[in-house]
Short mmCIF file of the C-alpha atoms (twelve columns), coordinates in Angstrom:
data_MODEL
# 
_entry.id   MODEL 
# 
loop_
_atom_site.group_PDB 
_atom_site.id 
_atom_site.type_symbol 
_atom_site.label_atom_id 
_atom_site.label_alt_id 
_atom_site.label_comp_id 
_atom_site.label_asym_id 
_atom_site.label_seq_id 
_atom_site.Cartn_x 
_atom_site.Cartn_y 
_atom_site.Cartn_z 
_atom_site.pdbx_PDB_model_num 
ATOM 1   C CA . UNK A 1   22.055  -23.768 15.858  1 
ATOM 2   C CA . UNK A 2   23.615  -24.060 12.391  1 
ATOM 3   C CA . UNK A 3   21.763  -23.953 9.069   1 
ATOM 4   C CA . UNK A 4   24.507  -24.760 6.581   1 
ATOM 5   C CA . UNK A 5   22.234  -26.071 3.812   1 
ATOM 6   C CA . UNK A 6   19.895  -23.080 3.702   1 
ATOM 7   C CA . UNK A 7   20.411  -20.074 1.489   1 
ATOM 8   C CA . UNK A 8   18.575  -16.834 2.245   1 
ATOM 9   C CA . UNK A 9   18.079  -14.039 -0.228  1 
ATOM 10  C CA . UNK A 10  17.882  -10.428 0.890   1 
ATOM 11  C CA . UNK A 11  15.254  -8.250  -0.782  1 
ATOM 12  C CA . UNK A 12  16.392  -4.630  -0.947  1 
ATOM 13  C CA . UNK A 13  12.999  -3.152  -1.814  1 
ATOM 14  C CA . UNK A 14  9.325   -3.826  -1.169  1 
ATOM 15  C CA . UNK A 15  8.724   -4.089  -4.921  1 
ATOM 16  C CA . UNK A 16  11.309  -6.883  -5.283  1 
ATOM 17  C CA . UNK A 17  9.848   -8.805  -2.340  1 
ATOM 18  C CA . UNK A 18  6.308   -8.454  -3.704  1 
ATOM 19  C CA . UNK A 19  7.431   -9.463  -7.207  1 
ATOM 20  C CA . UNK A 20  9.116   -12.614 -5.831  1 
ATOM 21  C CA . UNK A 21  5.952   -13.477 -3.926  1 
ATOM 22  C CA . UNK A 22  3.758   -13.045 -7.014  1 
ATOM 23  C CA . UNK A 23  6.094   -15.088 -9.209  1 
ATOM 24  C CA . UNK A 24  6.052   -17.961 -6.720  1 
ATOM 25  C CA . UNK A 25  2.252   -17.968 -6.702  1 
ATOM 26  C CA . UNK A 26  2.137   -17.791 -10.516 1 
ATOM 27  C CA . UNK A 27  4.596   -20.679 -10.823 1 
ATOM 28  C CA . UNK A 28  2.286   -22.981 -8.872  1 
ATOM 29  C CA . UNK A 29  -1.107  -21.853 -10.173 1 
ATOM 30  C CA . UNK A 30  0.075   -22.064 -13.788 1 
ATOM 31  C CA . UNK A 31  1.030   -25.712 -13.162 1 
ATOM 32  C CA . UNK A 32  -2.411  -26.612 -11.798 1 
ATOM 33  C CA . UNK A 33  -1.839  -26.204 -8.066  1 
ATOM 34  C CA . UNK A 34  -3.499  -24.179 -5.357  1 
ATOM 35  C CA . UNK A 35  -1.370  -21.800 -3.301  1 
ATOM 36  C CA . UNK A 36  -2.379  -21.190 0.311   1 
ATOM 37  C CA . UNK A 37  -1.005  -18.003 1.838   1 
ATOM 38  C CA . UNK A 38  -0.902  -16.543 5.339   1 
ATOM 39  C CA . UNK A 39  -0.082  -12.865 5.860   1 
ATOM 40  C CA . UNK A 40  1.191   -12.891 9.439   1 
ATOM 41  C CA . UNK A 41  0.930   -9.846  11.674  1 
ATOM 42  C CA . UNK A 42  2.817   -9.380  14.939  1 
ATOM 43  C CA . UNK A 43  1.458   -7.193  17.729  1 
ATOM 44  C CA . UNK A 44  3.839   -4.250  18.271  1 
ATOM 45  C CA . UNK A 45  6.659   -6.257  16.694  1 
ATOM 46  C CA . UNK A 46  9.496   -3.736  17.112  1 
ATOM 47  C CA . UNK A 47  8.400   -2.883  20.666  1 
ATOM 48  C CA . UNK A 48  8.546   -6.512  21.807  1 
ATOM 49  C CA . UNK A 49  12.191  -7.146  20.880  1 
ATOM 50  C CA . UNK A 50  14.037  -8.552  23.890  1 
ATOM 51  C CA . UNK A 51  17.375  -6.693  24.106  1 
ATOM 52  C CA . UNK A 52  19.390  -9.478  25.620  1 
ATOM 53  C CA . UNK A 53  18.164  -12.159 23.224  1 
ATOM 54  C CA . UNK A 54  19.013  -9.774  20.377  1 
ATOM 55  C CA . UNK A 55  22.525  -9.113  21.692  1 
ATOM 56  C CA . UNK A 56  23.098  -12.837 22.185  1 
ATOM 57  C CA . UNK A 57  22.157  -13.417 18.527  1 
ATOM 58  C CA . UNK A 58  24.612  -10.707 17.459  1 
ATOM 59  C CA . UNK A 59  27.458  -12.217 19.516  1 
ATOM 60  C CA . UNK A 60  26.696  -15.746 18.267  1 
ATOM 61  C CA . UNK A 61  26.813  -14.364 14.729  1 
ATOM 62  C CA . UNK A 62  30.382  -13.139 15.249  1 
ATOM 63  C CA . UNK A 63  29.693  -9.403  15.508  1 
ATOM 64  C CA . UNK A 64  32.431  -7.479  17.291  1 
ATOM 65  C CA . UNK A 65  32.073  -7.652  21.062  1 
ATOM 66  C CA . UNK A 66  32.842  -3.912  21.247  1 
ATOM 67  C CA . UNK A 67  29.954  -3.058  18.912  1 
ATOM 68  C CA . UNK A 68  27.561  -5.302  20.837  1 
ATOM 69  C CA . UNK A 69  28.722  -3.710  24.104  1 
ATOM 70  C CA . UNK A 70  28.053  -0.255  22.679  1 
ATOM 71  C CA . UNK A 71  24.549  -1.257  21.545  1 
ATOM 72  C CA . UNK A 72  23.896  -2.875  24.918  1 
ATOM 73  C CA . UNK A 73  24.913  0.329   26.699  1 
ATOM 74  C CA . UNK A 74  22.712  2.494   24.477  1 
ATOM 75  C CA . UNK A 75  19.673  0.307   24.873  1 
ATOM 76  C CA . UNK A 76  20.029  -0.488  28.574  1 
ATOM 77  C CA . UNK A 77  20.355  3.239   29.411  1 
ATOM 78  C CA . UNK A 78  17.338  4.444   27.431  1 
ATOM 79  C CA . UNK A 79  14.891  6.747   29.167  1 
ATOM 80  C CA . UNK A 80  11.708  8.097   27.623  1 
ATOM 81  C CA . UNK A 81  8.858   10.382  28.589  1 
ATOM 82  C CA . UNK A 82  5.302   10.898  27.394  1 
ATOM 83  C CA . UNK A 83  3.922   14.194  26.139  1 
ATOM 84  C CA . UNK A 84  0.203   14.943  26.295  1 
ATOM 85  C CA . UNK A 85  -0.658  18.372  24.927  1 
ATOM 86  C CA . UNK A 86  1.615   20.754  26.855  1 
ATOM 87  C CA . UNK A 87  2.352   18.339  29.692  1 
ATOM 88  C CA . UNK A 88  5.495   16.218  29.788  1 
ATOM 89  C CA . UNK A 89  5.767   13.223  32.092  1 
ATOM 90  C CA . UNK A 90  8.837   12.396  34.123  1 
ATOM 91  C CA . UNK A 91  11.319  10.112  32.350  1 
ATOM 92  C CA . UNK A 92  11.320  6.365   32.885  1 
ATOM 93  C CA . UNK A 93  13.417  3.426   31.706  1 
ATOM 94  C CA . UNK A 94  12.254  0.922   29.080  1 
ATOM 95  C CA . UNK A 95  13.464  -2.663  28.977  1 
ATOM 96  C CA . UNK A 96  12.622  -3.868  25.477  1 
ATOM 97  C CA . UNK A 97  11.971  -2.756  21.917  1 
ATOM 98  C CA . UNK A 98  14.142  -1.244  19.196  1 
ATOM 99  C CA . UNK A 99  14.310  2.531   18.883  1 
ATOM 100 C CA . UNK A 100 11.361  4.037   17.037  1 
ATOM 101 C CA . UNK A 101 12.563  5.605   13.781  1 
ATOM 102 C CA . UNK A 102 16.134  4.460   14.311  1 
ATOM 103 C CA . UNK A 103 18.038  3.630   11.124  1 
ATOM 104 C CA . UNK A 104 19.447  0.489   12.771  1 
ATOM 105 C CA . UNK A 105 16.071  -0.786  13.977  1 
ATOM 106 C CA . UNK A 106 15.051  -2.738  10.822  1 
ATOM 107 C CA . UNK A 107 18.501  -4.386  10.651  1 
ATOM 108 C CA . UNK A 108 18.418  -5.321  14.325  1 
ATOM 109 C CA . UNK A 109 14.892  -6.692  13.952  1 
ATOM 110 C CA . UNK A 110 16.028  -8.828  11.005  1 
ATOM 111 C CA . UNK A 111 18.708  -10.353 13.224  1 
ATOM 112 C CA . UNK A 112 16.141  -10.932 15.936  1 
ATOM 113 C CA . UNK A 113 13.731  -12.927 13.728  1 
ATOM 114 C CA . UNK A 114 16.344  -14.636 11.528  1 
ATOM 115 C CA . UNK A 115 16.246  -17.891 13.455  1 
ATOM 116 C CA . UNK A 116 12.446  -17.916 13.118  1 
ATOM 117 C CA . UNK A 117 12.775  -17.515 9.338   1 
ATOM 118 C CA . UNK A 118 15.469  -20.189 9.046   1 
ATOM 119 C CA . UNK A 119 13.481  -22.635 11.155  1 
ATOM 120 C CA . UNK A 120 10.507  -22.304 8.802   1 
ATOM 121 C CA . UNK A 121 12.727  -22.639 5.732   1 
ATOM 122 C CA . UNK A 122 14.424  -25.781 7.018   1 
ATOM 123 C CA . UNK A 123 11.090  -27.562 7.480   1 
ATOM 124 C CA . UNK A 124 11.189  -28.158 3.697   1 
ATOM 125 C CA . UNK A 125 7.417   -27.832 3.806   1 
ATOM 126 C CA . UNK A 126 5.615   -25.460 1.474   1 
ATOM 127 C CA . UNK A 127 6.491   -23.892 -1.855  1 
ATOM 128 C CA . UNK A 128 9.752   -24.653 -3.603  1 
ATOM 129 C CA . UNK A 129 10.843  -23.222 -6.953  1 
ATOM 130 C CA . UNK A 130 13.780  -24.754 -8.788  1 
ATOM 131 C CA . UNK A 131 15.132  -26.324 -5.617  1 
ATOM 132 C CA . UNK A 132 14.936  -23.017 -3.724  1 
ATOM 133 C CA . UNK A 133 12.700  -22.925 -0.657  1 
ATOM 134 C CA . UNK A 134 10.076  -20.205 -1.096  1 
ATOM 135 C CA . UNK A 135 7.752   -21.022 1.787   1 
ATOM 136 C CA . UNK A 136 8.340   -17.681 3.523   1 
ATOM 137 C CA . UNK A 137 8.984   -14.087 2.501   1 
ATOM 138 C CA . UNK A 138 9.926   -11.543 5.137   1 
ATOM 139 C CA . UNK A 139 10.495  -7.821  4.915   1 
ATOM 140 C CA . UNK A 140 11.174  -6.618  8.468   1 
ATOM 141 C CA . UNK A 141 8.001   -7.564  10.392  1 
ATOM 142 C CA . UNK A 142 5.893   -8.209  7.251   1 
ATOM 143 C CA . UNK A 143 5.929   -11.997 6.919   1 
ATOM 144 C CA . UNK A 144 4.003   -14.186 4.500   1 
ATOM 145 C CA . UNK A 145 3.899   -17.994 4.423   1 
ATOM 146 C CA . UNK A 146 3.186   -20.003 1.244   1 
ATOM 147 C CA . UNK A 147 2.278   -23.654 0.667   1 
ATOM 148 C CA . UNK A 148 0.628   -25.680 -2.130  1 
ATOM 149 C CA . UNK A 149 -1.650  -27.562 0.281   1 
ATOM 150 C CA . UNK A 150 -3.929  -26.665 3.181   1 
ATOM 151 C CA . UNK A 151 -2.235  -29.053 5.609   1 
ATOM 152 C CA . UNK A 152 1.231   -27.765 4.737   1 
ATOM 153 C CA . UNK A 153 0.292   -24.149 5.445   1 
ATOM 154 C CA . UNK A 154 -1.342  -25.068 8.747   1 
ATOM 155 C CA . UNK A 155 1.906   -26.787 9.713   1 
ATOM 156 C CA . UNK A 156 3.919   -23.658 8.827   1 
ATOM 157 C CA . UNK A 157 1.532   -21.496 10.843  1 
ATOM 158 C CA . UNK A 158 2.041   -23.758 13.857  1 
ATOM 159 C CA . UNK A 159 5.825   -23.538 13.460  1 
ATOM 160 C CA . UNK A 160 5.599   -19.743 13.172  1 
ATOM 161 C CA . UNK A 161 3.549   -19.519 16.372  1 
ATOM 162 C CA . UNK A 162 6.019   -21.686 18.316  1 
ATOM 163 C CA . UNK A 163 9.050   -19.745 17.050  1 
ATOM 164 C CA . UNK A 164 7.402   -16.392 17.728  1 
ATOM 165 C CA . UNK A 165 6.638   -17.436 21.289  1 
ATOM 166 C CA . UNK A 166 10.283  -18.411 21.850  1 
ATOM 167 C CA . UNK A 167 11.438  -14.847 21.068  1 
ATOM 168 C CA . UNK A 168 8.602   -13.126 22.972  1 
ATOM 169 C CA . UNK A 169 6.722   -12.117 19.812  1 
ATOM 170 C CA . UNK A 170 2.929   -12.232 19.739  1 
ATOM 171 C CA . UNK A 171 0.899   -12.950 16.602  1 
ATOM 172 C CA . UNK A 172 -2.149  -10.737 16.136  1 
ATOM 173 C CA . UNK A 173 -4.891  -13.146 15.061  1 
ATOM 174 C CA . UNK A 174 -7.289  -10.281 14.273  1 
ATOM 175 C CA . UNK A 175 -4.948  -8.841  11.634  1 
ATOM 176 C CA . UNK A 176 -3.399  -12.068 10.383  1 
ATOM 177 C CA . UNK A 177 -5.202  -13.120 7.198   1 
ATOM 178 C CA . UNK A 178 -5.173  -16.054 4.786   1 
ATOM 179 C CA . UNK A 179 -5.745  -16.180 1.035   1 
ATOM 180 C CA . UNK A 180 -6.259  -18.977 -1.493  1 
ATOM 181 C CA . UNK A 181 -4.997  -18.794 -5.074  1 
ATOM 182 C CA . UNK A 182 -6.719  -21.289 -7.388  1 
ATOM 183 C CA . UNK A 183 -5.175  -23.157 -10.342 1 
ATOM 184 C CA . UNK A 184 -5.289  -21.345 -13.673 1 
ATOM 185 C CA . UNK A 185 -6.714  -24.449 -15.305 1 
ATOM 186 C CA . UNK A 186 -10.154 -24.728 -13.689 1 
ATOM 187 C CA . UNK A 187 -10.369 -28.389 -14.737 1 
ATOM 188 C CA . UNK A 188 -7.772  -29.093 -12.055 1 
ATOM 189 C CA . UNK A 189 -9.827  -27.374 -9.356  1 
ATOM 190 C CA . UNK A 190 -10.855 -30.153 -6.974  1 
ATOM 191 C CA . UNK A 191 -12.710 -27.973 -4.441  1 
ATOM 192 C CA . UNK A 192 -13.126 -24.276 -3.678  1 
ATOM 193 C CA . UNK A 193 -13.998 -24.615 0.014   1 
ATOM 194 C CA . UNK A 194 -11.493 -25.261 2.760   1 
ATOM 195 C CA . UNK A 195 -11.626 -25.173 6.581   1 
ATOM 196 C CA . UNK A 196 -10.298 -22.137 8.401   1 
ATOM 197 C CA . UNK A 197 -6.657  -22.042 9.391   1 
ATOM 198 C CA . UNK A 198 -5.963  -21.756 13.104  1 
ATOM 199 C CA . UNK A 199 -3.402  -19.727 15.007  1 
ATOM 200 C CA . UNK A 200 -3.213  -20.097 18.778  1 
ATOM 201 C CA . UNK A 201 -6.512  -22.029 18.656  1 
ATOM 202 C CA . UNK A 202 -8.301  -19.155 16.915  1 
ATOM 203 C CA . UNK A 203 -9.724  -19.244 13.392  1 
ATOM 204 C CA . UNK A 204 -8.067  -16.955 10.869  1 
ATOM 205 C CA . UNK A 205 -10.058 -14.978 8.331   1 
ATOM 206 C CA . UNK A 206 -9.942  -15.644 4.609   1 
ATOM 207 C CA . UNK A 207 -9.633  -12.556 2.401   1 
ATOM 208 C CA . UNK A 208 -9.807  -12.018 -1.363  1 
ATOM 209 C CA . UNK A 209 -7.468  -9.028  -1.297  1 
ATOM 210 C CA . UNK A 210 -4.744  -7.840  1.051   1 
ATOM 211 C CA . UNK A 211 -2.400  -4.856  1.149   1 
ATOM 212 C CA . UNK A 212 1.102   -6.295  1.451   1 
ATOM 213 C CA . UNK A 213 4.109   -3.950  1.624   1 
ATOM 214 C CA . UNK A 214 1.978   -1.196  0.127   1 
ATOM 215 C CA . UNK A 215 0.823   -3.308  -2.837  1 
ATOM 216 C CA . UNK A 216 -2.712  -4.647  -3.215  1 
ATOM 217 C CA . UNK A 217 -2.675  -8.427  -3.637  1 
ATOM 218 C CA . UNK A 218 -5.852  -10.079 -5.001  1 
ATOM 219 C CA . UNK A 219 -6.586  -13.785 -5.151  1 
ATOM 220 C CA . UNK A 220 -7.299  -13.623 -8.894  1 
ATOM 221 C CA . UNK A 221 -3.658  -12.552 -9.485  1 
ATOM 222 C CA . UNK A 222 -4.898  -9.490  -11.344 1 
ATOM 223 C CA . UNK A 223 -3.055  -6.191  -10.836 1 
ATOM 224 C CA . UNK A 224 -5.896  -3.929  -12.003 1 
ATOM 225 C CA . UNK A 225 -6.947  -2.844  -8.511  1 
ATOM 226 C CA . UNK A 226 -3.368  -2.160  -7.493  1 
ATOM 227 C CA . UNK A 227 -2.776  -0.095  -10.633 1 
ATOM 228 C CA . UNK A 228 -5.935  1.942   -9.967  1 
ATOM 229 C CA . UNK A 229 -4.797  2.466   -6.368  1 
ATOM 230 C CA . UNK A 230 -1.377  3.642   -7.538  1 
ATOM 231 C CA . UNK A 231 -2.903  6.001   -10.103 1 
ATOM 232 C CA . UNK A 232 -5.244  7.457   -7.487  1 
ATOM 233 C CA . UNK A 233 -2.254  8.046   -5.190  1 
ATOM 234 C CA . UNK A 234 -0.368  9.922   -7.902  1 
ATOM 235 C CA . UNK A 235 -3.241  12.296  -8.604  1 
# 
């Protein structure tokens, strides 16, 4: 599947990703629009990576066959054991998941979910700033969806669920949360109540604050709580 018309931008830090998210929200609310947001959470995201789907993505992307073969050998010959107190279990093979703590794991996971991200971007539904699609921000397995209308975000959530299912990922509806940012100009506020969003036929919770990539996001777009949190951490 080719996505020639889509441009993706790599964020090299959590602060840059969070800043981009906040600026997108500010752009819409300052112009009199709501912004509906979904902070998606995957259950054991890195552990559910299917090796062979990952390696297929790498080959399709033109990565050297020798490198893919080496990765395939490493991953298909993994054996692990479990330690409980002073007792060590016998070793056993594992058939999925990227290596815990491995320096390559975040990069490999990005490859694994790239088609999911591109599929959402190419819907052309959701937020758009200056002709650039900003309906999704992703930093490894931390994904957030943005849209200026309730119906648009529900559509993006449905697309996310379908794409996640196709790569054996499972959305955690208990930890997935939604947030509503209201227009700055309260005269343009039509209503403050909206129905719950649904993921896999389950209602998602609305929150007024959420910790995203280590930063505290509040629906009033105020950074006071995050600054107090940061100051308390430094003490």
